[in-house]
Amino acid sequence: MKIDGKSWRPIWVEADGWAVGIIDQTRLPHAFETRRIEDLDGAVHAIAAMQVRGAPLIGAMAAYGVCLALRAYPSDGALDAACARLLASRPTAVNLRWALAQMRAALRPFGPDADSGKRVSAAYARAAEICEADVAVCRAIGEQGLALIREVAAEKDGAPVQILTHCNAGWLATVDWGTALAPIYMAHDAGIAVHVWVDETRPRNQGAALTAWELGKHGVPHTVIVDNAGGHLMQRGAVDLCIVGTDRTTARGDVCNKIGTYLKALAARDNGVPFYVALPSTTIDWTISDGLADIPIEERSGDEVTTLTGRNPAGMLTEVLIAAPGSSAANPAFDVTPARLVTGLITERGVCAASEAALAGLFPELAGGRDGHG
Ligand code: MRU
């Protein structure tokens, strides 16, 4: 996608052919800064500190983390240690596990006795493929979702299609396009009037900070709302549909996404608003069915709840305390929306019901798989 006319992706290989460049998402929207990641420590930190975030992008960063680790120590032991550290960097998004499995599979023919240069080259080649595949898949999700938005637009007589989204499932969260935002970008580019209600997404404000920034850069009309406003807007008929992303979707269609997604799904159901989840098949965890029982929910620091960072009138980034001093805070980062509350899953192969049969019908070669894509 473009920022002020220049094409960007949130991750790339630097001109030297080995270091990895990223947009530091902890600085947006106040400052646009890139970082150069040169080793495994840097890759683990980028994921854990959320310089890169969003399920597909975390997977891409992990793949390049393996490359950087192997470049330093091309042994099997180093590979195992790198994968273990990367896997532990954030627990909920299954793309991390998927990407590491992909990297291990690609490196299998290059055992410890193989030429280490070839092993490292194979790693970079596979990481690049993972990134390009993500772009193609997100584009396809966009096309599938565009058809849905077109259908709604046909009923609106030129009035904007009102879409509510939560967190950031845009191009910053993937390698390009995004998942939930891809259909919105395509609808806007196709001349369909759209307006997006952007949940601020406390505590880290991925909506207010990242989604609003992305949409603004692309010229998509949008309004930031507090997380608690969605139900009210739905009661007033101001939301035509919700589209959100997911960090892990179970084989039967339970969806784990940013904390607060479940409440939006409940409000949507109560108000007859369609609730769609956009996802690449890489976020389906075919090994589990029950999202509530089986998905590990990341617990982050309570400091993210009790403090806020923003830009003060002097233009400086400032952190302020917003809670009563001394109060403790809990910070579960994700929640699970049961499949029964999901109107449909927008995947790269089509829109389907959130059910085991429908997912298996779209992805027969993956359903029942032990570790996603093998
Ligand atoms: O904690 P984050 O910012 O990594 O959470 C991201 C989300 O919840 C997204 O909705 C999800 O990863 C889908 S991204 C295409």
Short mmCIF file of C-alpha atoms and ligand atoms in Angstrom, two decimals:
data_model
loop_
_atom_site.label_atom_id
_atom_site.label_comp_id
_atom_site.label_asym_id
_atom_site.label_seq_id
_atom_site.Cartn_x
_atom_site.Cartn_y
_atom_site.Cartn_z
CA MET A 1 0.00 0.00 0.00
CA LYS A 2 1.06 3.59 -0.40
CA ILE A 3 2.09 6.22 2.13
CA ASP A 4 2.12 9.69 0.61
CA GLY A 5 2.53 8.18 -2.86
CA LYS A 6 5.35 5.75 -1.99
CA SER A 7 4.76 1.97 -1.84
CA TRP A 8 5.56 0.37 1.50
CA ARG A 9 5.28 -2.98 3.14
CA PRO A 10 5.64 -3.38 6.91
CA ILE A 11 8.55 -5.82 6.42
CA TRP A 12 11.28 -6.17 3.79
CA VAL A 13 14.84 -7.38 3.23
CA GLU A 14 17.29 -4.49 3.23
CA ALA A 15 19.43 -3.62 0.21
CA ASP A 16 22.36 -5.61 1.67
CA GLY A 17 20.28 -8.74 1.09
CA TRP A 18 20.21 -10.03 4.68
CA ALA A 19 19.10 -7.52 7.34
CA VAL A 20 15.36 -7.13 7.76
CA GLY A 21 13.62 -3.75 7.68
CA ILE A 22 10.38 -3.06 9.51
CA ILE A 23 8.08 -0.12 10.16
CA ASP A 24 8.13 0.38 13.94
CA GLN A 25 4.42 0.22 14.76
CA THR A 26 4.96 1.30 18.36
CA ARG A 27 5.74 4.79 17.03
CA LEU A 28 2.74 5.21 14.75
CA PRO A 29 0.78 7.36 14.16
CA HIS A 30 2.97 10.02 15.78
CA ALA A 31 6.23 9.13 14.07
CA PHE A 32 7.01 7.06 10.98
CA GLU A 33 10.23 5.24 11.84
CA THR A 34 11.82 2.16 10.37
CA ARG A 35 14.12 -0.27 12.18
CA ARG A 36 16.86 -2.53 10.92
CA ILE A 37 16.73 -6.01 12.47
CA GLU A 38 20.07 -7.82 12.31
CA ASP A 39 19.78 -10.81 14.62
CA LEU A 40 17.48 -13.23 16.40
CA ASP A 41 17.33 -11.02 19.51
CA GLY A 42 16.08 -8.15 17.36
CA ALA A 43 13.43 -10.35 15.72
CA VAL A 44 12.17 -11.70 19.06
CA HIS A 45 12.08 -8.20 20.50
CA ALA A 46 10.23 -6.80 17.46
CA ILE A 47 7.46 -9.37 17.93
CA ALA A 48 7.25 -9.24 21.75
CA ALA A 49 7.36 -5.42 21.91
CA MET A 50 4.85 -5.22 19.04
CA GLN A 51 7.05 -3.22 16.71
CA VAL A 52 5.53 -5.72 14.31
CA ARG A 53 2.12 -7.15 15.19
CA GLY A 54 -0.90 -8.74 13.56
CA ALA A 55 -1.00 -12.48 13.03
CA PRO A 56 0.31 -12.76 9.44
CA LEU A 57 3.07 -10.20 10.00
CA ILE A 58 4.22 -11.95 13.16
CA GLY A 59 4.56 -15.11 11.06
CA ALA A 60 6.62 -13.27 8.44
CA MET A 61 8.88 -11.76 11.10
CA ALA A 62 9.40 -15.19 12.67
CA ALA A 63 10.41 -16.62 9.29
CA TYR A 64 13.04 -13.92 8.88
CA GLY A 65 14.07 -14.42 12.51
CA VAL A 66 15.01 -17.98 11.56
CA CYS A 67 17.06 -16.64 8.63
CA LEU A 68 18.95 -14.22 10.87
CA ALA A 69 19.58 -16.92 13.48
CA LEU A 70 20.92 -19.37 10.89
CA ARG A 71 23.10 -16.72 9.36
CA ALA A 72 24.88 -16.41 12.72
CA TYR A 73 24.85 -20.14 13.68
CA PRO A 74 23.78 -22.55 10.94
CA SER A 75 23.56 -25.63 13.20
CA ASP A 76 20.46 -27.72 13.96
CA GLY A 77 20.81 -26.83 17.63
CA ALA A 78 20.72 -23.13 16.80
CA LEU A 79 17.67 -23.68 14.61
CA ASP A 80 15.83 -25.45 17.45
CA ALA A 81 16.77 -22.74 19.92
CA ALA A 82 15.73 -19.96 17.54
CA CYS A 83 12.35 -21.59 16.83
CA ALA A 84 11.72 -22.06 20.56
CA ARG A 85 12.46 -18.41 21.32
CA LEU A 86 10.39 -17.10 18.43
CA LEU A 87 7.47 -19.36 19.30
CA ALA A 88 7.45 -18.05 22.87
CA SER A 89 7.55 -14.39 21.81
CA ARG A 90 3.74 -14.14 21.51
CA PRO A 91 1.46 -17.07 22.31
CA THR A 92 -1.91 -16.49 20.63
CA ALA A 93 -1.46 -15.96 16.88
CA VAL A 94 -1.04 -19.38 15.30
CA ASN A 95 0.77 -17.93 12.28
CA LEU A 96 3.93 -17.95 14.34
CA ARG A 97 3.79 -21.72 14.75
CA TRP A 98 2.74 -22.13 11.14
CA ALA A 99 5.61 -20.04 9.77
CA LEU A 100 8.18 -21.85 11.90
CA ALA A 101 6.84 -25.21 10.69
CA GLN A 102 7.17 -23.95 7.12
CA MET A 103 10.76 -22.88 7.70
CA ARG A 104 11.71 -26.20 9.29
CA ALA A 105 10.15 -28.10 6.37
CA ALA A 106 12.05 -25.98 3.84
CA LEU A 107 15.32 -26.50 5.70
CA ARG A 108 14.93 -30.25 6.16
CA PRO A 109 16.76 -31.14 2.90
CA PHE A 110 19.67 -29.00 4.09
CA GLY A 111 20.86 -31.01 7.10
CA PRO A 112 23.77 -30.09 9.38
CA ASP A 113 26.25 -31.44 6.84
CA ALA A 114 24.93 -29.32 4.00
CA ASP A 115 26.77 -26.22 2.86
CA SER A 116 25.77 -23.57 5.40
CA GLY A 117 25.50 -20.90 2.70
CA LYS A 118 22.92 -23.02 0.87
CA ARG A 119 21.01 -23.56 4.11
CA VAL A 120 20.82 -19.84 4.79
CA SER A 121 19.85 -19.09 1.18
CA ALA A 122 17.09 -21.69 1.39
CA ALA A 123 15.81 -20.00 4.55
CA TYR A 124 15.68 -16.56 2.96
CA ALA A 125 14.00 -17.99 -0.14
CA ARG A 126 11.28 -19.65 1.94
CA ALA A 127 10.74 -16.54 4.07
CA ALA A 128 10.31 -14.48 0.89
CA GLU A 129 7.80 -17.03 -0.44
CA ILE A 130 5.82 -16.85 2.80
CA CYS A 131 5.64 -13.07 2.40
CA GLU A 132 4.61 -13.16 -1.26
CA ALA A 133 2.00 -15.84 -0.54
CA ASP A 134 0.55 -13.65 2.21
CA VAL A 135 0.19 -10.76 -0.22
CA ALA A 136 -1.63 -12.94 -2.75
CA VAL A 137 -3.89 -14.45 -0.10
CA CYS A 138 -4.80 -11.05 1.37
CA ARG A 139 -5.57 -9.74 -2.11
CA ALA A 140 -7.89 -12.72 -2.63
CA ILE A 141 -9.58 -12.06 0.74
CA GLY A 142 -10.11 -8.51 -0.42
CA GLU A 143 -11.80 -9.68 -3.61
CA GLN A 144 -14.04 -12.11 -1.73
CA GLY A 145 -15.03 -9.44 0.78
CA LEU A 146 -15.56 -6.85 -1.92
CA ALA A 147 -18.41 -8.95 -3.31
CA LEU A 148 -20.11 -8.79 0.12
CA ILE A 149 -19.71 -5.02 0.34
CA ARG A 150 -21.09 -4.66 -3.20
CA GLU A 151 -24.21 -6.57 -2.17
CA VAL A 152 -24.78 -4.24 0.78
CA ALA A 153 -24.05 -1.16 -1.34
CA ALA A 154 -26.69 -2.24 -3.85
CA GLU A 155 -29.31 -1.77 -1.13
CA LYS A 156 -28.07 1.65 -0.03
CA ASP A 157 -28.87 3.85 -2.97
CA GLY A 158 -25.44 5.53 -3.00
CA ALA A 159 -25.28 6.09 0.76
CA PRO A 160 -22.02 4.89 2.30
CA VAL A 161 -21.79 1.30 3.45
CA GLN A 162 -21.15 1.60 7.19
CA ILE A 163 -18.57 -0.92 8.38
CA LEU A 164 -17.33 -1.38 11.94
CA THR A 165 -13.90 -2.87 12.56
CA HIS A 166 -11.90 -3.63 15.68
CA CYS A 167 -8.14 -3.49 16.23
CA ASN A 168 -5.94 -3.33 13.14
CA ALA A 169 -6.31 -6.01 10.51
CA GLY A 170 -4.99 -3.82 7.72
CA TRP A 171 -1.82 -3.87 5.66
CA LEU A 172 0.28 -3.09 8.74
CA ALA A 173 -0.84 -6.41 10.23
CA THR A 174 0.02 -8.47 7.15
CA VAL A 175 2.63 -8.21 4.41
CA ASP A 176 0.24 -6.14 2.28
CA TRP A 177 -3.47 -5.35 1.87
CA GLY A 178 -4.57 -6.65 5.27
CA THR A 179 -7.44 -9.03 5.95
CA ALA A 180 -10.46 -7.14 7.35
CA LEU A 181 -9.41 -3.92 5.63
CA ALA A 182 -8.57 -5.45 2.24
CA PRO A 183 -12.24 -5.58 1.09
CA ILE A 184 -12.68 -2.02 2.33
CA TYR A 185 -9.70 -0.73 0.32
CA MET A 186 -10.97 -2.55 -2.75
CA ALA A 187 -14.50 -1.21 -2.34
CA HIS A 188 -13.18 2.33 -1.91
CA ASP A 189 -10.93 1.94 -4.97
CA ALA A 190 -13.89 0.58 -6.96
CA GLY A 191 -15.84 3.77 -6.24
CA ILE A 192 -18.22 2.26 -3.69
CA ALA A 193 -18.99 4.73 -0.90
CA VAL A 194 -17.78 3.28 2.39
CA HIS A 195 -17.38 4.69 5.87
CA VAL A 196 -15.55 2.84 8.62
CA TRP A 197 -16.29 3.02 12.34
CA VAL A 198 -12.87 2.41 13.89
CA ASP A 199 -12.91 1.00 17.42
CA GLU A 200 -10.06 2.69 19.29
CA THR A 201 -9.13 -0.77 20.67
CA ARG A 202 -7.90 -0.22 24.17
CA PRO A 203 -5.47 -0.72 25.72
CA ARG A 204 -2.92 -0.30 22.93
CA ASN A 205 -5.20 1.62 20.58
CA GLN A 206 -4.40 -0.30 17.41
CA GLY A 207 -7.64 1.09 15.95
CA ALA A 208 -7.15 4.76 16.80
CA ALA A 209 -3.42 4.65 16.10
CA LEU A 210 -2.96 2.20 13.22
CA THR A 211 -6.27 1.54 11.46
CA ALA A 212 -7.19 5.23 11.44
CA TRP A 213 -3.70 6.10 10.14
CA GLU A 214 -3.87 3.48 7.37
CA LEU A 215 -7.36 4.46 6.27
CA GLY A 216 -6.45 8.13 6.36
CA LYS A 217 -3.38 7.57 4.19
CA HIS A 218 -5.57 5.78 1.64
CA GLY A 219 -8.33 8.39 1.78
CA VAL A 220 -10.99 6.06 3.16
CA PRO A 221 -13.64 7.96 5.18
CA HIS A 222 -13.60 6.80 8.78
CA THR A 223 -14.46 7.84 12.33
CA VAL A 224 -12.68 6.69 15.49
CA ILE A 225 -15.05 5.64 18.28
CA VAL A 226 -14.47 4.48 21.82
CA ASP A 227 -14.72 0.74 22.17
CA ASN A 228 -17.98 1.06 24.07
CA ALA A 229 -19.81 2.96 21.30
CA GLY A 230 -20.28 0.07 18.87
CA GLY A 231 -23.41 -1.37 20.52
CA HIS A 232 -25.07 2.04 20.62
CA LEU A 233 -24.32 2.64 16.94
CA MET A 234 -25.71 -0.75 16.01
CA GLN A 235 -28.93 -0.07 17.94
CA ARG A 236 -29.34 3.15 15.94
CA GLY A 237 -28.90 1.35 12.59
CA ALA A 238 -25.59 3.09 11.92
CA VAL A 239 -23.65 -0.11 11.17
CA ASP A 240 -24.37 -2.24 8.09
CA LEU A 241 -21.78 -4.90 8.84
CA CYS A 242 -18.77 -5.66 11.01
CA ILE A 243 -15.53 -7.05 9.60
CA VAL A 244 -12.69 -8.04 11.93
CA GLY A 245 -9.54 -10.14 11.71
CA THR A 246 -8.42 -13.14 13.74
CA ASP A 247 -5.27 -14.45 15.35
CA ARG A 248 -6.42 -18.04 15.55
CA THR A 249 -9.52 -19.71 14.18
CA THR A 250 -10.39 -23.21 15.32
CA ALA A 251 -11.33 -26.05 12.98
CA ARG A 252 -15.01 -25.49 13.85
CA GLY A 253 -14.87 -21.72 13.31
CA ASP A 254 -14.41 -20.21 16.80
CA VAL A 255 -12.48 -17.00 16.35
CA CYS A 256 -9.83 -15.58 18.67
CA ASN A 257 -9.12 -11.90 18.03
CA LYS A 258 -8.19 -8.72 19.88
CA ILE A 259 -9.86 -8.28 23.25
CA GLY A 260 -13.30 -6.73 22.80
CA THR A 261 -14.15 -8.54 19.57
CA TYR A 262 -16.55 -10.86 21.42
CA LEU A 263 -18.57 -7.94 22.79
CA LYS A 264 -18.96 -6.55 19.27
CA ALA A 265 -20.15 -9.93 18.04
CA LEU A 266 -22.75 -10.07 20.83
CA ALA A 267 -23.99 -6.58 20.02
CA ALA A 268 -24.08 -7.43 16.31
CA ARG A 269 -26.16 -10.54 16.96
CA ASP A 270 -28.59 -8.63 19.18
CA ASN A 271 -29.07 -6.03 16.47
CA GLY A 272 -29.15 -8.26 13.41
CA VAL A 273 -25.89 -6.80 12.05
CA PRO A 274 -23.84 -9.28 9.99
CA PHE A 275 -20.53 -10.08 11.72
CA TYR A 276 -17.78 -11.25 9.36
CA VAL A 277 -14.26 -12.40 10.13
CA ALA A 278 -11.60 -12.12 7.42
CA LEU A 279 -8.78 -14.62 7.59
CA PRO A 280 -6.05 -16.28 5.62
CA SER A 281 -6.05 -20.07 6.00
CA THR A 282 -2.73 -19.69 7.83
CA THR A 283 -4.66 -18.50 10.90
CA ILE A 284 -6.73 -21.68 11.09
CA ASP A 285 -5.52 -24.04 13.80
CA TRP A 286 -6.77 -27.38 12.52
CA THR A 287 -5.57 -29.14 15.67
CA ILE A 288 -8.23 -27.63 17.93
CA SER A 289 -11.99 -27.18 17.88
CA ASP A 290 -12.95 -25.43 21.10
CA GLY A 291 -11.54 -21.92 21.09
CA LEU A 292 -12.44 -21.20 24.71
CA ALA A 293 -10.75 -24.30 26.03
CA ASP A 294 -7.78 -24.60 23.75
CA ILE A 295 -6.44 -21.20 22.66
CA PRO A 296 -3.73 -19.67 24.87
CA ILE A 297 -4.67 -16.07 25.61
CA GLU A 298 -1.74 -13.69 25.92
CA GLU A 299 -1.67 -11.75 29.20
CA ARG A 300 0.22 -8.49 28.77
CA SER A 301 1.47 -6.00 31.32
CA GLY A 302 -1.11 -4.08 33.32
CA ASP A 303 0.93 -0.96 32.58
CA GLU A 304 -0.67 -0.93 29.12
CA VAL A 305 -4.05 -0.46 30.84
CA THR A 306 -3.06 2.08 33.46
CA THR A 307 -1.04 4.35 31.16
CA LEU A 308 -1.53 5.99 27.78
CA THR A 309 1.04 7.37 25.39
CA GLY A 310 0.27 10.27 23.09
CA ARG A 311 1.67 13.44 21.67
CA ASN A 312 1.55 16.52 23.88
CA PRO A 313 0.93 20.04 22.52
CA ALA A 314 4.70 20.53 22.19
CA GLY A 315 4.82 17.55 19.81
CA MET A 316 6.64 15.26 22.24
CA LEU A 317 5.53 11.67 22.86
CA THR A 318 4.42 11.52 26.48
CA GLU A 319 3.18 8.74 28.74
CA VAL A 320 0.50 9.56 31.29
CA LEU A 321 -1.04 7.58 34.14
CA ILE A 322 -4.81 7.28 33.78
CA ALA A 323 -5.72 4.86 36.59
CA ALA A 324 -5.76 5.39 40.32
CA PRO A 325 -2.16 5.17 41.49
CA GLY A 326 -1.46 1.78 43.00
CA SER A 327 -4.45 -0.02 41.42
CA SER A 328 -3.53 -3.27 39.74
CA ALA A 329 -4.74 -3.93 36.19
CA ALA A 330 -5.44 -7.09 34.20
CA ASN A 331 -4.67 -7.14 30.50
CA PRO A 332 -5.91 -10.19 28.59
CA ALA A 333 -4.97 -9.34 24.98
CA PHE A 334 -7.46 -11.52 23.07
CA ASP A 335 -10.89 -13.07 23.44
CA VAL A 336 -12.80 -15.86 21.74
CA THR A 337 -15.95 -15.30 19.70
CA PRO A 338 -17.85 -18.57 19.38
CA ALA A 339 -18.63 -19.69 15.83
CA ARG A 340 -22.38 -19.31 16.48
CA LEU A 341 -21.96 -15.51 16.57
CA VAL A 342 -20.05 -15.32 13.28
CA THR A 343 -22.10 -14.68 10.14
CA GLY A 344 -19.33 -15.78 7.80
CA LEU A 345 -15.61 -16.30 7.37
CA ILE A 346 -14.04 -14.38 4.48
CA THR A 347 -11.14 -16.53 3.30
CA GLU A 348 -8.91 -16.50 0.24
CA ARG A 349 -11.04 -19.25 -1.29
CA GLY A 350 -14.45 -17.78 -0.59
CA VAL A 351 -16.90 -16.80 2.12
CA CYS A 352 -18.14 -19.69 4.22
CA ALA A 353 -20.09 -20.42 7.37
CA ALA A 354 -18.12 -20.61 10.60
CA SER A 355 -18.43 -24.37 10.87
CA GLU A 356 -16.23 -27.42 10.68
CA ALA A 357 -17.97 -28.71 7.55
CA ALA A 358 -17.74 -25.40 5.69
CA LEU A 359 -14.07 -24.85 6.52
CA ALA A 360 -13.20 -28.41 5.60
CA GLY A 361 -15.13 -27.95 2.35
CA LEU A 362 -13.02 -24.94 1.40
CA PHE A 363 -9.71 -26.40 2.58
CA PRO A 364 -10.02 -30.18 2.24
CA GLU A 365 -6.27 -30.71 1.98
CA LEU A 366 -5.66 -28.90 5.28
CA ALA A 367 -8.62 -30.06 7.41
CA GLY A 368 -7.58 -32.56 10.02
CA GLY A 369 -3.93 -31.58 9.56
CA ARG A 370 -1.70 -31.93 12.59
CA ASP A 371 -0.01 -28.57 12.19
CA GLY A 372 -1.89 -26.52 9.65
CA HIS A 373 0.00 -26.69 6.44
CA GLY A 374 2.21 -29.64 7.33
O1 MRU B 1 -2.10 -7.60 19.47
P1 MRU B 1 -2.13 -7.39 17.98
O2 MRU B 1 -2.11 -5.98 17.57
O3 MRU B 1 -1.04 -8.21 17.30
O4 MRU B 1 -3.51 -8.02 17.54
C1 MRU B 1 -3.85 -8.06 16.19
C2 MRU B 1 -5.23 -8.51 15.94
O5 MRU B 1 -5.97 -8.82 16.85
C3 MRU B 1 -5.67 -8.62 14.51
O6 MRU B 1 -7.04 -8.45 14.41
C4 MRU B 1 -5.30 -10.02 13.98
O7 MRU B 1 -3.95 -10.32 14.20
C5 MRU B 1 -5.59 -10.15 12.53
S1 MRU B 1 -4.40 -9.28 11.57
C6 MRU B 1 -4.74 -9.51 9.94
#
